[in-house]
Amino acid sequence: MLSASSASDEAVSGAARTPSAPQPSAPPASPKQASALIAVLGALTAVAPLATDMYVPGFPSMGATLHASSSAVQLTLTAFLVGMVVGQLLIGPMSDGWGRRRLLISGSAGFVLFSLLCAVAPNVELLTAARFLQGFAGAAGMVLARAVITDCFRGADVPRYFALLSQILGIAPIAAPVIGGAVLSLSTWRAVFVVLAVLGVLLLIAVLKKVPETLPPERRHSGGLTGTFRTMGTLLGHRAFMGYVLVLGFTSAALFAYISGSSFVFQNVHGVSPTAYSLIFASNAVGMLIAGVTFARLSVRVRLNTLLIAGLTVSGAGAVALLVLPAMTGESLAVSWICLFVAISGIAVIFPSTMSIGQNLGRSAPGAASALIGGLQFLFGAVASPLVGLFGEDTATPMAVIILISLALAGVCLVLLARPWMSHGEVTAEPGEREKA
């Protein structure tokens, strides 16, 4: 086992047969072009999380229309998540050998096609298959957005842009049911997939116009798919990289436990109305935004590993309070709200920290690194989502326990594998950035 971060990082770079610290391959020529590129990448990151549960408010009518059981309808959601995980794990490494642009175009076009197939599905079996393919195609935008940022930018820009993507990943699943409900108030559940197809068309146009090829042929991995996936195997064996990936994965489990369980806690346990719950949910989303902006500003001056430790500490403190305070004083709306606000705000710091460090550690194979980062993130989230309901919905304790266990496991991975005191994957500010900050 290599004991120094520089030696470890060099091992990964050497395995990938690329320079250990390549310069940006196609940096945007102007701030305006950079802003346009980031806007498109942000939209690509949002579309799959939006598609995940935008149609959830239509589950009852969907079951009636397709003559399907509730479990069969819920399986369409699971199929989408599986497709999204598999898509990231395959498309990311493939892009290191084939380039980013054509896979982005193919993925965006596929998302449009499979969204329309979902809209016209005559039965739940075809809908389930179409949802898997929709998730697979949608994964291209998510996994390649991170790879493109790694291709194009260096210094403090990297954590700042990953902070933006992590906020989108946190907020899009929250906003999706609200948007879906608005569509359902005007039409049927099939219209939700038509709306997603329209969004896909707009994204395809944006990719064609605003996203150039960011991985030139001379920097692509040779050896075909075998060599590409061999690089992923090298990353899987990189202790620090996998440590940060697992920190992100377990933190995602905590976030998805919150997303799936908070409605039961606030509405069933505390008796708030759906409207009041939406406001509570929105306030926590605002907390994530504020934390993300704070991270972006601090990342110019403060080590990413330090910010990661701070974020995990804050989230852990919120989760501990959510479990302990109700046991001491009884269930309280204010306590649950404040504790979750703290825990979720900390998560908004963990996400961009681990993404930035992970992509920097895997900088010789950004697509493969992005695949592992995003694939495990959603895999852990999908596993955690149904756990809150399995352990009961009459108290906040099950959700608090799952969030706390997930964050505790993230802490274990941070200490035993990532070892942040060794400064793995730190992003160095370019000359002048610290002064501008």
Short mmCIF file of C-alpha atoms in Angstrom, two decimals:
data_model
loop_
_atom_site.label_atom_id
_atom_site.label_comp_id
_atom_site.label_asym_id
_atom_site.label_seq_id
_atom_site.Cartn_x
_atom_site.Cartn_y
_atom_site.Cartn_z
CA MET A 1 0.00 0.00 0.00
CA LEU A 2 1.36 3.38 -0.97
CA SER A 3 1.61 5.72 1.97
CA ALA A 4 1.80 9.09 0.21
CA SER A 5 -0.99 10.72 -1.71
CA SER A 6 1.27 11.81 -4.53
CA ALA A 7 2.58 8.29 -5.05
CA SER A 8 -0.92 6.88 -4.99
CA ASP A 9 -2.23 9.42 -7.44
CA GLU A 10 0.71 8.80 -9.76
CA ALA A 11 -0.06 5.09 -9.73
CA VAL A 12 -3.56 5.73 -11.01
CA SER A 13 -2.31 8.11 -13.65
CA GLY A 14 0.32 5.68 -14.81
CA ALA A 15 -2.19 2.88 -15.08
CA ALA A 16 -4.30 4.99 -17.35
CA ARG A 17 -1.34 5.87 -19.61
CA THR A 18 -1.99 9.58 -19.46
CA PRO A 19 -0.03 12.43 -17.91
CA SER A 20 -0.48 12.67 -14.16
CA ALA A 21 -1.64 16.27 -14.34
CA PRO A 22 -3.01 17.02 -17.81
CA GLN A 23 -3.95 20.55 -18.66
CA PRO A 24 -7.53 21.38 -19.63
CA SER A 25 -8.07 19.94 -23.09
CA ALA A 26 -10.64 22.43 -24.38
CA PRO A 27 -11.12 25.33 -21.98
CA PRO A 28 -13.92 27.72 -22.97
CA ALA A 29 -12.53 30.72 -24.81
CA SER A 30 -14.47 33.29 -22.78
CA PRO A 31 -16.41 33.60 -19.51
CA LYS A 32 -19.62 33.77 -21.56
CA GLN A 33 -18.86 30.46 -23.25
CA ALA A 34 -17.93 28.92 -19.90
CA SER A 35 -21.25 30.08 -18.40
CA ALA A 36 -23.18 28.64 -21.34
CA LEU A 37 -21.35 25.32 -21.05
CA ILE A 38 -21.99 25.07 -17.31
CA ALA A 39 -25.67 25.93 -17.82
CA VAL A 40 -26.07 23.06 -20.29
CA LEU A 41 -24.15 20.66 -18.03
CA GLY A 42 -26.37 21.67 -15.12
CA ALA A 43 -29.48 20.96 -17.19
CA LEU A 44 -28.06 17.59 -18.26
CA THR A 45 -27.46 16.78 -14.59
CA ALA A 46 -31.03 17.74 -13.65
CA VAL A 47 -33.02 15.85 -16.25
CA ALA A 48 -32.50 12.30 -14.91
CA PRO A 49 -33.32 13.22 -11.27
CA LEU A 50 -36.40 15.06 -12.55
CA ALA A 51 -37.46 12.00 -14.52
CA THR A 52 -36.94 9.77 -11.49
CA ASP A 53 -40.10 10.74 -9.61
CA MET A 54 -41.81 13.47 -11.62
CA TYR A 55 -44.60 10.99 -12.41
CA VAL A 56 -45.02 9.70 -8.85
CA PRO A 57 -48.19 11.78 -8.15
CA GLY A 58 -49.80 9.88 -11.04
CA PHE A 59 -49.20 6.39 -9.60
CA PRO A 60 -52.87 5.75 -8.67
CA SER A 61 -54.24 6.75 -12.09
CA MET A 62 -51.39 4.90 -13.80
CA GLY A 63 -52.32 1.68 -12.00
CA ALA A 64 -55.96 2.09 -13.03
CA THR A 65 -55.11 2.89 -16.67
CA LEU A 66 -52.69 -0.01 -17.07
CA HIS A 67 -54.65 -2.43 -14.85
CA ALA A 68 -51.52 -2.93 -12.73
CA SER A 69 -50.95 -3.40 -9.01
CA SER A 70 -49.28 -0.71 -6.92
CA SER A 71 -46.16 -2.87 -6.57
CA ALA A 72 -45.95 -3.27 -10.35
CA VAL A 73 -46.25 0.49 -10.82
CA GLN A 74 -43.57 1.13 -8.17
CA LEU A 75 -41.30 -1.29 -10.03
CA THR A 76 -41.16 1.23 -12.90
CA LEU A 77 -39.36 3.61 -10.52
CA THR A 78 -36.90 0.92 -9.49
CA ALA A 79 -36.26 0.06 -13.16
CA PHE A 80 -35.39 3.68 -13.89
CA LEU A 81 -32.92 3.84 -11.00
CA VAL A 82 -31.28 0.58 -12.09
CA GLY A 83 -30.99 1.90 -15.63
CA MET A 84 -29.44 5.11 -14.35
CA VAL A 85 -26.83 3.22 -12.31
CA VAL A 86 -25.96 0.79 -15.13
CA GLY A 87 -25.85 3.62 -17.65
CA GLN A 88 -23.36 5.63 -15.62
CA LEU A 89 -21.14 2.61 -15.01
CA LEU A 90 -21.00 1.84 -18.75
CA ILE A 91 -21.17 5.24 -20.46
CA GLY A 92 -18.57 6.91 -18.23
CA PRO A 93 -15.69 4.51 -19.01
CA MET A 94 -16.72 4.29 -22.67
CA SER A 95 -16.36 8.07 -22.99
CA ASP A 96 -12.70 7.87 -21.95
CA GLY A 97 -12.05 5.88 -25.12
CA TRP A 98 -14.64 7.29 -27.52
CA GLY A 99 -14.96 10.93 -26.44
CA ARG A 100 -17.79 12.79 -24.71
CA ARG A 101 -19.80 14.58 -27.40
CA ARG A 102 -21.21 11.71 -29.44
CA LEU A 103 -22.23 9.81 -26.32
CA LEU A 104 -23.94 12.94 -24.98
CA ILE A 105 -25.80 13.34 -28.28
CA SER A 106 -26.78 9.66 -28.35
CA GLY A 107 -27.88 9.74 -24.71
CA SER A 108 -29.99 12.87 -25.17
CA ALA A 109 -31.64 11.47 -28.30
CA GLY A 110 -32.27 8.16 -26.55
CA PHE A 111 -33.85 9.96 -23.59
CA VAL A 112 -36.32 11.64 -25.96
CA LEU A 113 -37.18 8.37 -27.69
CA PHE A 114 -37.67 6.34 -24.53
CA SER A 115 -39.67 9.13 -22.84
CA LEU A 116 -42.11 8.98 -25.76
CA LEU A 117 -42.20 5.20 -25.48
CA CYS A 118 -43.14 5.58 -21.79
CA ALA A 119 -45.91 7.99 -22.79
CA VAL A 120 -47.56 5.50 -25.15
CA ALA A 121 -46.83 2.27 -23.21
CA PRO A 122 -49.96 0.06 -23.40
CA ASN A 123 -49.10 -2.02 -20.34
CA VAL A 124 -46.95 -1.89 -17.22
CA GLU A 125 -44.45 -4.43 -18.55
CA LEU A 126 -43.52 -2.28 -21.54
CA LEU A 127 -43.50 0.81 -19.32
CA THR A 128 -41.04 -0.87 -16.96
CA ALA A 129 -38.71 -1.78 -19.84
CA ALA A 130 -38.99 1.72 -21.30
CA ARG A 131 -38.22 3.26 -17.90
CA PHE A 132 -35.03 1.20 -17.62
CA LEU A 133 -33.92 2.42 -21.05
CA GLN A 134 -34.94 5.99 -20.20
CA GLY A 135 -32.78 5.83 -17.07
CA PHE A 136 -29.88 4.35 -19.03
CA ALA A 137 -30.03 7.14 -21.63
CA GLY A 138 -30.53 9.86 -19.02
CA ALA A 139 -27.43 8.68 -17.19
CA ALA A 140 -25.27 9.97 -20.06
CA GLY A 141 -25.93 13.59 -19.15
CA MET A 142 -25.18 13.06 -15.47
CA VAL A 143 -21.98 11.09 -15.81
CA LEU A 144 -20.54 13.06 -18.72
CA ALA A 145 -21.28 16.46 -17.18
CA ARG A 146 -18.76 15.68 -14.43
CA ALA A 147 -16.25 14.34 -16.95
CA VAL A 148 -16.55 17.45 -19.13
CA ILE A 149 -15.91 19.73 -16.15
CA THR A 150 -12.80 17.69 -15.32
CA ASP A 151 -11.68 17.95 -18.96
CA CYS A 152 -12.11 21.72 -19.21
CA PHE A 153 -11.34 23.28 -15.86
CA ARG A 154 -8.67 23.39 -13.17
CA GLY A 155 -8.14 25.19 -9.89
CA ALA A 156 -10.97 26.67 -7.85
CA ASP A 157 -13.40 26.43 -10.79
CA VAL A 158 -13.67 22.67 -10.27
CA PRO A 159 -15.15 22.60 -6.75
CA ARG A 160 -17.31 25.63 -7.55
CA TYR A 161 -18.91 23.90 -10.53
CA PHE A 162 -19.26 20.60 -8.69
CA ALA A 163 -21.02 22.52 -5.92
CA LEU A 164 -23.55 23.65 -8.52
CA LEU A 165 -24.06 20.11 -9.84
CA SER A 166 -24.46 18.71 -6.32
CA GLN A 167 -27.13 21.31 -5.52
CA ILE A 168 -28.99 20.30 -8.67
CA LEU A 169 -28.75 16.63 -7.68
CA GLY A 170 -30.16 17.45 -4.27
CA ILE A 171 -32.95 19.76 -5.37
CA ALA A 172 -34.18 18.14 -8.62
CA PRO A 173 -35.70 15.06 -6.92
CA ILE A 174 -37.43 17.41 -4.47
CA ALA A 175 -38.90 19.63 -7.20
CA ALA A 176 -39.89 16.78 -9.51
CA PRO A 177 -43.13 15.68 -7.77
CA VAL A 178 -44.26 19.31 -7.54
CA ILE A 179 -43.75 19.79 -11.28
CA GLY A 180 -45.41 16.45 -11.97
CA GLY A 181 -48.39 17.42 -9.85
CA ALA A 182 -48.79 20.61 -11.86
CA VAL A 183 -48.76 18.64 -15.12
CA LEU A 184 -51.28 16.14 -13.74
CA SER A 185 -53.61 18.96 -12.78
CA LEU A 186 -53.89 19.73 -16.50
CA SER A 187 -53.63 16.28 -18.08
CA THR A 188 -52.92 12.57 -17.45
CA TRP A 189 -49.76 10.79 -16.30
CA ARG A 190 -48.79 10.21 -19.93
CA ALA A 191 -48.35 13.96 -20.36
CA VAL A 192 -45.55 13.88 -17.78
CA PHE A 193 -43.45 11.76 -20.13
CA VAL A 194 -44.31 14.01 -23.06
CA VAL A 195 -43.01 16.96 -21.03
CA LEU A 196 -39.81 15.00 -20.31
CA ALA A 197 -39.45 14.26 -24.03
CA VAL A 198 -39.75 17.97 -24.82
CA LEU A 199 -37.08 18.72 -22.20
CA GLY A 200 -34.93 16.07 -23.86
CA VAL A 201 -35.31 17.74 -27.26
CA LEU A 202 -34.26 21.09 -25.81
CA LEU A 203 -31.24 19.46 -24.16
CA LEU A 204 -30.28 17.74 -27.41
CA ILE A 205 -30.32 21.10 -29.21
CA ALA A 206 -28.28 22.69 -26.40
CA VAL A 207 -25.69 19.90 -26.55
CA LEU A 208 -25.37 20.23 -30.32
CA LYS A 209 -24.85 24.00 -30.06
CA LYS A 210 -22.97 24.51 -26.79
CA VAL A 211 -21.00 21.37 -25.85
CA PRO A 212 -17.89 20.73 -27.95
CA GLU A 213 -15.80 17.59 -27.82
CA THR A 214 -13.68 18.08 -24.70
CA LEU A 215 -11.54 14.93 -24.93
CA PRO A 216 -9.28 15.10 -28.02
CA PRO A 217 -8.17 11.83 -29.66
CA GLU A 218 -4.61 12.07 -28.31
CA ARG A 219 -5.91 11.94 -24.73
CA ARG A 220 -8.30 9.05 -25.20
CA HIS A 221 -7.53 5.64 -23.79
CA SER A 222 -6.36 2.97 -26.17
CA GLY A 223 -7.17 -0.72 -25.98
CA GLY A 224 -10.89 -0.50 -26.72
CA LEU A 225 -13.50 -1.34 -24.12
CA THR A 226 -11.19 -3.85 -22.44
CA GLY A 227 -8.58 -1.20 -21.76
CA THR A 228 -11.22 1.29 -20.73
CA PHE A 229 -12.77 -0.99 -18.14
CA ARG A 230 -9.32 -2.08 -16.99
CA THR A 231 -8.83 1.55 -16.00
CA MET A 232 -12.02 1.39 -13.95
CA GLY A 233 -10.61 -1.69 -12.24
CA THR A 234 -7.52 0.32 -11.36
CA LEU A 235 -9.71 2.99 -9.78
CA LEU A 236 -11.59 0.33 -7.81
CA GLY A 237 -8.27 -0.70 -6.32
CA HIS A 238 -7.31 2.87 -5.39
CA ARG A 239 -7.84 3.09 -1.65
CA ALA A 240 -8.28 6.84 -1.28
CA PHE A 241 -10.47 7.20 -4.36
CA MET A 242 -12.85 4.45 -3.26
CA GLY A 243 -12.87 5.91 0.24
CA TYR A 244 -14.24 9.20 -1.06
CA VAL A 245 -16.67 7.41 -3.39
CA LEU A 246 -18.05 5.41 -0.45
CA VAL A 247 -18.33 8.57 1.64
CA LEU A 248 -20.46 10.05 -1.14
CA GLY A 249 -22.47 6.83 -1.49
CA PHE A 250 -23.36 6.55 2.19
CA THR A 251 -24.15 10.27 2.34
CA SER A 252 -26.48 9.79 -0.62
CA ALA A 253 -28.19 7.01 1.32
CA ALA A 254 -28.81 9.50 4.13
CA LEU A 255 -30.24 12.06 1.68
CA PHE A 256 -32.56 9.54 0.00
CA ALA A 257 -33.72 8.31 3.40
CA TYR A 258 -34.69 11.91 4.15
CA ILE A 259 -36.43 12.36 0.78
CA SER A 260 -38.44 9.15 1.12
CA GLY A 261 -39.22 9.44 4.83
CA SER A 262 -39.74 13.12 5.58
CA SER A 263 -43.27 13.26 4.18
CA PHE A 264 -44.38 10.55 6.62
CA VAL A 265 -42.59 12.21 9.52
CA PHE A 266 -44.00 15.69 8.98
CA GLN A 267 -47.49 14.75 7.77
CA ASN A 268 -48.23 11.56 9.72
CA VAL A 269 -46.25 12.16 12.90
CA HIS A 270 -46.52 15.94 13.22
CA GLY A 271 -49.81 16.37 11.37
CA VAL A 272 -48.83 19.19 9.00
CA SER A 273 -50.78 19.75 5.78
CA PRO A 274 -49.32 18.89 2.36
CA THR A 275 -48.87 22.62 1.71
CA ALA A 276 -47.03 23.14 5.00
CA TYR A 277 -44.88 20.10 4.27
CA SER A 278 -43.95 21.58 0.87
CA LEU A 279 -42.83 24.77 2.61
CA ILE A 280 -40.75 22.81 5.12
CA PHE A 281 -39.21 20.81 2.31
CA ALA A 282 -38.50 24.02 0.39
CA SER A 283 -36.82 25.61 3.43
CA ASN A 284 -34.47 22.65 3.71
CA ALA A 285 -33.72 22.98 0.00
CA VAL A 286 -32.85 26.63 0.62
CA GLY A 287 -30.49 25.43 3.36
CA MET A 288 -28.78 23.21 0.79
CA LEU A 289 -28.44 26.14 -1.60
CA ILE A 290 -26.93 28.39 1.06
CA ALA A 291 -24.52 25.65 2.15
CA GLY A 292 -23.53 25.00 -1.46
CA VAL A 293 -22.82 28.67 -2.14
CA THR A 294 -20.82 28.89 1.10
CA PHE A 295 -18.79 25.85 0.06
CA ALA A 296 -18.05 27.36 -3.35
CA ARG A 297 -16.70 30.53 -1.73
CA LEU A 298 -14.68 28.75 0.95
CA SER A 299 -13.17 26.20 -1.43
CA VAL A 300 -10.82 28.86 -2.81
CA ARG A 301 -9.16 29.34 0.59
CA VAL A 302 -9.90 26.19 2.61
CA ARG A 303 -8.75 22.63 1.89
CA LEU A 304 -11.45 20.43 0.40
CA ASN A 305 -10.72 17.71 2.95
CA THR A 306 -11.24 20.22 5.75
CA LEU A 307 -14.60 21.26 4.26
CA LEU A 308 -15.55 17.59 3.87
CA ILE A 309 -14.82 16.89 7.54
CA ALA A 310 -16.79 19.98 8.54
CA GLY A 311 -19.77 18.97 6.40
CA LEU A 312 -19.82 15.42 7.76
CA THR A 313 -19.53 16.72 11.33
CA VAL A 314 -22.45 19.12 10.85
CA SER A 315 -24.63 16.44 9.24
CA GLY A 316 -23.75 13.92 11.91
CA ALA A 317 -24.59 16.39 14.67
CA GLY A 318 -28.00 17.04 13.09
CA ALA A 319 -28.70 13.31 12.79
CA VAL A 320 -27.66 12.62 16.41
CA ALA A 321 -29.89 15.45 17.64
CA LEU A 322 -32.79 14.13 15.53
CA LEU A 323 -32.48 10.77 17.28
CA VAL A 324 -31.65 11.89 20.82
CA LEU A 325 -33.79 15.00 21.40
CA PRO A 326 -37.19 13.36 20.67
CA ALA A 327 -36.26 10.51 23.03
CA MET A 328 -35.59 13.06 25.77
CA THR A 329 -38.36 15.62 25.15
CA GLY A 330 -40.87 13.83 22.93
CA GLU A 331 -41.70 14.29 19.23
CA SER A 332 -41.62 17.94 18.19
CA LEU A 333 -42.17 19.58 14.81
CA ALA A 334 -39.59 22.28 15.55
CA VAL A 335 -36.95 19.76 16.64
CA SER A 336 -37.43 17.55 13.57
CA TRP A 337 -37.40 20.55 11.25
CA ILE A 338 -34.28 22.18 12.71
CA CYS A 339 -32.33 18.92 13.03
CA LEU A 340 -33.07 17.92 9.44
CA PHE A 341 -32.21 21.43 8.22
CA VAL A 342 -28.78 21.06 9.85
CA ALA A 343 -28.21 17.53 8.56
CA ILE A 344 -29.22 18.35 4.98
CA SER A 345 -27.16 21.55 4.92
CA GLY A 346 -24.08 19.54 5.88
CA ILE A 347 -24.78 17.08 3.07
CA ALA A 348 -24.68 20.02 0.64
CA VAL A 349 -21.02 20.45 1.61
CA ILE A 350 -20.13 16.74 1.52
CA PHE A 351 -21.36 16.24 -2.04
CA PRO A 352 -19.18 18.80 -3.87
CA SER A 353 -16.18 18.02 -1.64
CA THR A 354 -16.21 14.30 -2.47
CA MET A 355 -17.03 14.90 -6.15
CA SER A 356 -14.16 17.36 -6.55
CA ILE A 357 -11.64 15.19 -4.70
CA GLY A 358 -12.79 12.01 -6.43
CA GLN A 359 -12.64 13.49 -9.92
CA ASN A 360 -9.21 14.94 -9.18
CA LEU A 361 -7.91 11.58 -7.96
CA GLY A 362 -9.30 9.96 -11.11
CA ARG A 363 -8.25 12.80 -13.40
CA SER A 364 -6.47 10.40 -15.78
CA ALA A 365 -9.81 8.71 -16.52
CA PRO A 366 -12.54 11.28 -15.78
CA GLY A 367 -15.30 9.22 -17.39
CA ALA A 368 -14.52 6.09 -15.38
CA ALA A 369 -14.14 8.13 -12.20
CA SER A 370 -17.46 9.89 -12.82
CA ALA A 371 -19.14 6.54 -13.49
CA LEU A 372 -18.10 5.12 -10.12
CA ILE A 373 -18.92 8.35 -8.29
CA GLY A 374 -22.40 8.68 -9.80
CA GLY A 375 -23.24 5.00 -10.11
CA LEU A 376 -22.59 4.18 -6.46
CA GLN A 377 -24.22 7.43 -5.36
CA PHE A 378 -27.57 6.44 -6.83
CA LEU A 379 -27.16 2.74 -6.04
CA PHE A 380 -26.81 3.52 -2.34
CA GLY A 381 -29.69 5.98 -2.55
CA ALA A 382 -31.96 3.42 -4.21
CA VAL A 383 -31.19 0.87 -1.50
CA ALA A 384 -31.85 3.34 1.32
CA SER A 385 -35.09 4.83 -0.04
CA PRO A 386 -37.51 2.03 0.94
CA LEU A 387 -35.91 1.31 4.34
CA VAL A 388 -37.74 4.06 6.24
CA GLY A 389 -41.15 2.63 5.34
CA LEU A 390 -40.10 -0.91 6.23
CA PHE A 391 -39.32 0.08 9.83
CA GLY A 392 -42.50 2.04 10.45
CA GLU A 393 -44.00 5.46 9.77
CA ASP A 394 -45.46 6.39 13.17
CA THR A 395 -42.33 8.05 14.52
CA ALA A 396 -39.27 9.90 13.24
CA THR A 397 -36.95 7.31 14.80
CA PRO A 398 -36.57 4.96 11.78
CA MET A 399 -35.60 7.84 9.48
CA ALA A 400 -33.24 9.28 12.10
CA VAL A 401 -31.58 5.89 12.65
CA ILE A 402 -31.05 5.24 8.92
CA ILE A 403 -29.66 8.74 8.35
CA LEU A 404 -27.33 8.42 11.35
CA ILE A 405 -26.10 4.93 10.40
CA SER A 406 -25.46 6.09 6.83
CA LEU A 407 -23.47 9.11 7.97
CA ALA A 408 -21.58 7.00 10.53
CA LEU A 409 -20.56 4.56 7.79
CA ALA A 410 -19.48 7.54 5.68
CA GLY A 411 -17.30 8.65 8.59
CA VAL A 412 -15.75 5.19 8.90
CA CYS A 413 -14.88 5.18 5.18
CA LEU A 414 -13.43 8.67 5.49
CA VAL A 415 -11.12 7.70 8.34
CA LEU A 416 -10.12 4.17 7.28
CA LEU A 417 -9.94 4.57 3.49
CA ALA A 418 -9.86 8.21 2.42
CA ARG A 419 -7.62 9.40 5.28
CA PRO A 420 -8.20 13.13 4.69
CA TRP A 421 -5.19 14.18 6.76
CA MET A 422 -3.04 12.97 3.83
CA SER A 423 -4.58 15.67 1.59
CA HIS A 424 -5.57 13.33 -1.22
CA GLY A 425 -7.10 14.96 -4.27
CA GLU A 426 -6.75 18.58 -3.20
CA VAL A 427 -7.52 21.12 -5.91
CA THR A 428 -4.94 23.89 -6.06
CA ALA A 429 -6.18 27.36 -6.88
CA GLU A 430 -4.70 28.85 -10.02
CA PRO A 431 -2.57 32.02 -9.68
CA GLY A 432 -4.70 35.00 -8.78
CA GLU A 433 -7.77 33.02 -7.69
CA ARG A 434 -7.14 33.37 -4.00
CA GLU A 435 -6.60 37.12 -4.38
CA LYS A 436 -9.86 37.47 -6.33
CA ALA A 437 -11.70 35.57 -3.59
#
